[in-house]
GROMACS .gro file of C-alpha atoms in nm:
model
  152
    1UNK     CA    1  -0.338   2.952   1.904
    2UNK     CA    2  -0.016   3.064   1.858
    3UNK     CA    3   0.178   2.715   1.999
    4UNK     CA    4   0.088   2.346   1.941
    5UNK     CA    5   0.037   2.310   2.308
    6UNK     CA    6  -0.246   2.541   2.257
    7UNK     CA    7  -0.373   2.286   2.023
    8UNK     CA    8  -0.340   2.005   2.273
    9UNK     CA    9  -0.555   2.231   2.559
   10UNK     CA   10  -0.808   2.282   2.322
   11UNK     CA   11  -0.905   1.910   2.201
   12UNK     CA   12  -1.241   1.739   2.314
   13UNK     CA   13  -1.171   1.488   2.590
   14UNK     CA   14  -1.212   1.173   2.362
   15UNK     CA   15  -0.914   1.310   2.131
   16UNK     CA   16  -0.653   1.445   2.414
   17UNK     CA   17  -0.697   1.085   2.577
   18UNK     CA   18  -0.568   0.907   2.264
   19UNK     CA   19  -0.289   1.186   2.216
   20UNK     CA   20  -0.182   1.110   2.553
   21UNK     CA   21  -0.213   0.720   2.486
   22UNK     CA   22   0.049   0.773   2.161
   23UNK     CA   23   0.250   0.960   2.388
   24UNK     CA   24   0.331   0.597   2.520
   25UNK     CA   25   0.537   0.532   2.206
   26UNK     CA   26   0.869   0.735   2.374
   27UNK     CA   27   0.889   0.401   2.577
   28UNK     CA   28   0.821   0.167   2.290
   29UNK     CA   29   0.906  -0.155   2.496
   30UNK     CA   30   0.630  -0.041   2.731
   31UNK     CA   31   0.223  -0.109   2.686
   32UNK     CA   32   0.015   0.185   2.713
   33UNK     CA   33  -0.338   0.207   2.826
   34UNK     CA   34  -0.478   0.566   2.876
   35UNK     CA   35  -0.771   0.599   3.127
   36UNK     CA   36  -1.042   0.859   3.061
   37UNK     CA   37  -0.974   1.259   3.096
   38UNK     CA   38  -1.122   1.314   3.425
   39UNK     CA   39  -1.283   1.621   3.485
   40UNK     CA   40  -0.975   1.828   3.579
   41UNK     CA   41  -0.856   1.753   3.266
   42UNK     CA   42  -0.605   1.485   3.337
   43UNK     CA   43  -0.523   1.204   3.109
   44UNK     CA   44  -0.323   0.896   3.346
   45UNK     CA   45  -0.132   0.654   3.098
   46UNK     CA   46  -0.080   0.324   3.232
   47UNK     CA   47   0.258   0.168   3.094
   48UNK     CA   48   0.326  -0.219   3.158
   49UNK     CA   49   0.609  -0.433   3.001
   50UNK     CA   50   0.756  -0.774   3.131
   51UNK     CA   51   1.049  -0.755   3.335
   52UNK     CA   52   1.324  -0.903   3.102
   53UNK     CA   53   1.526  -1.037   3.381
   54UNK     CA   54   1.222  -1.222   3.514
   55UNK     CA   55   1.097  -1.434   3.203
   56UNK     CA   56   0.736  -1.598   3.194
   57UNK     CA   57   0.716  -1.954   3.298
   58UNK     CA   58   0.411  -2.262   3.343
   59UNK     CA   59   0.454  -2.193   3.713
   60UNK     CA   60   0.477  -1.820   3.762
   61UNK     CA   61   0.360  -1.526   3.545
   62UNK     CA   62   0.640  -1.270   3.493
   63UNK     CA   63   0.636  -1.009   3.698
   64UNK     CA   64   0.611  -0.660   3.533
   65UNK     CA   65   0.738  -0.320   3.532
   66UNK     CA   66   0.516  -0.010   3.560
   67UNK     CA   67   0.536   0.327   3.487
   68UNK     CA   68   0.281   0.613   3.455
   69UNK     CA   69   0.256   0.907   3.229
   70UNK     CA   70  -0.009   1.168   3.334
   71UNK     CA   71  -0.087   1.461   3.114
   72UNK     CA   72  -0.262   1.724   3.238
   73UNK     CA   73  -0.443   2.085   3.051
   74UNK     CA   74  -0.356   2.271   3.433
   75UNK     CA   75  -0.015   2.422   3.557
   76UNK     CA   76   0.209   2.115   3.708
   77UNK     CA   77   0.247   2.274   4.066
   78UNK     CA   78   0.476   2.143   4.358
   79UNK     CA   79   0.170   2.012   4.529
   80UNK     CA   80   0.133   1.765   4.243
   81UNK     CA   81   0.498   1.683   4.259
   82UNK     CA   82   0.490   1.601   4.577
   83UNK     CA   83   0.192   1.369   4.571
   84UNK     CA   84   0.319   1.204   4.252
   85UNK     CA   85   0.679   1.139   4.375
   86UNK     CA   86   0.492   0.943   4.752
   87UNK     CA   87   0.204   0.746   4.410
   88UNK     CA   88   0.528   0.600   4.221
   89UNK     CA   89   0.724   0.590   4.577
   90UNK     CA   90   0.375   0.372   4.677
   91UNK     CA   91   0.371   0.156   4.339
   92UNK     CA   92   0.702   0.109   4.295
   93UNK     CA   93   0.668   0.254   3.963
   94UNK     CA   94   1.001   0.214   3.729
   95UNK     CA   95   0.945   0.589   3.666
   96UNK     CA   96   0.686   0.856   3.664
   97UNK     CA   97   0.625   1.149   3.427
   98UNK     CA   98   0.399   1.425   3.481
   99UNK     CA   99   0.344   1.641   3.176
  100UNK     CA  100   0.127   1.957   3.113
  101UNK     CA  101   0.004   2.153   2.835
  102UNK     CA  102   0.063   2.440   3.051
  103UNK     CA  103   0.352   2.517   3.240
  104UNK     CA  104   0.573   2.376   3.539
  105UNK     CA  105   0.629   2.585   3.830
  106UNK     CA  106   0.962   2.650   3.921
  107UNK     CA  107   0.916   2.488   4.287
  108UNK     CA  108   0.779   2.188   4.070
  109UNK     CA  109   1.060   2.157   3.866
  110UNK     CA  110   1.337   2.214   4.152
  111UNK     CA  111   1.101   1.912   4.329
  112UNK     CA  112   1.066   1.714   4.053
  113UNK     CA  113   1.449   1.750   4.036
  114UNK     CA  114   1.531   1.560   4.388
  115UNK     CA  115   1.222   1.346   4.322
  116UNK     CA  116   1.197   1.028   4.062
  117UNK     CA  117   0.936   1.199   3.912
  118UNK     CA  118   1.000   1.383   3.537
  119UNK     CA  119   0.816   1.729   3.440
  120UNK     CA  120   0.778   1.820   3.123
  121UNK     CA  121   0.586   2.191   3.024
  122UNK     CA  122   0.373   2.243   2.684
  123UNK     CA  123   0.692   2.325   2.508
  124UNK     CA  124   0.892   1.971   2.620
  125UNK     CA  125   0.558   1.787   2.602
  126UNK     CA  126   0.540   1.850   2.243
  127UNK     CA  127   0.869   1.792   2.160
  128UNK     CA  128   0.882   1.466   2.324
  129UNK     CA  129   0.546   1.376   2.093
  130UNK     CA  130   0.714   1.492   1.811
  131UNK     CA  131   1.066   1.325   1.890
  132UNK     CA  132   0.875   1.014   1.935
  133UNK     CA  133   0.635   1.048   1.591
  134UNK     CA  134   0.354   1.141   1.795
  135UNK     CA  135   0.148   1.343   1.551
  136UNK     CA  136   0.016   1.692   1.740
  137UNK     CA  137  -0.342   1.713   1.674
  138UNK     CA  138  -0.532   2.005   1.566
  139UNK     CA  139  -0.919   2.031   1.735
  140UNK     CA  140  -1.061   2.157   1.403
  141UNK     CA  141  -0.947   1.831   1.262
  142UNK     CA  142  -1.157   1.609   1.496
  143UNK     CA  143  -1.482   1.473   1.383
  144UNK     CA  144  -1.827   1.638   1.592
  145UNK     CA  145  -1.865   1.278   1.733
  146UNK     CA  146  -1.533   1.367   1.939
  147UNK     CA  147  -1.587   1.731   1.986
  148UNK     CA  148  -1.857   1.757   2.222
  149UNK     CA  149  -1.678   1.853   2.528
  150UNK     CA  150  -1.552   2.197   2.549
  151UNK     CA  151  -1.217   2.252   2.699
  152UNK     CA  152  -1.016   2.618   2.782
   0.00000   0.00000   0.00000
């Protein structure tokens, strides 16, 4: 493994959801919840914080602002750009950021562009963990409680 993006592709399920959940800590006034990996090897992170110019009252909960972060182990393609940019477009997401271990096409980055969605390729996704204190985990470091799914 020659780049810590490498790293990230190769960590059980269990371990690349919680790297993707302290990925959540580059929007620090944000909540982050990190669902499962599904299958394809896609981590969605869930990010939630109260709207400061709408503050909580008796009579009416505050309403919030969300955000998404997926991370994915597969090539971020313009097909997934597209569908990502109508998901936030649907949610009304304050922004949405699609990140890979892999790499970003260059039709997915020129959509991405024109689109409120971000991309970010193994190379940006670890320097936005690392930027943000986000330690990059190693799979040989993982206990064999967490290691019994085998990824690429």
């Amino acid at each position: 493994m020659h780049h810590p993006a490498d790293r990230l592709a190769a960590l059980s399920d269990a371990a690349f959801a919680t790297f993707a959940e302290r990925l959540g800590r580059v929007w620090p006034d944000y909540d982050a919840v990190a669902a499962p990996t599904t299958p394809e090897g896609v981590v969605e992170v869930s990010l939630v914080r109260e709207r400061p110019d709408r503050p909580n009252d008796a009579d009416r909960p505050a309403d919030a602002e969300r955000a998404v972060l997926r991370v994915s182990r597969e090539s971020v393609t313009l097909e997934e750009v597209n569908e990502f940019a109508v998901f936030a477009a649907e949610r009304g997401l304050a922004f949405a950021v699609l990140a890979t271990v892999d790499e970003v096409t260059r039709e997915a980055a020129a959509r991405a562009r024109a689109a409120p969605v971000e991309v970010y390729d193994g190379v940006g996704l670890v320097s936005m963990a690392r930027d943000a204190g986000v330690e990059i985990p190693t799979p040989s470091d993982e206990s064999s409680d967490d290691s019994d799914t085998d990824h690429r």
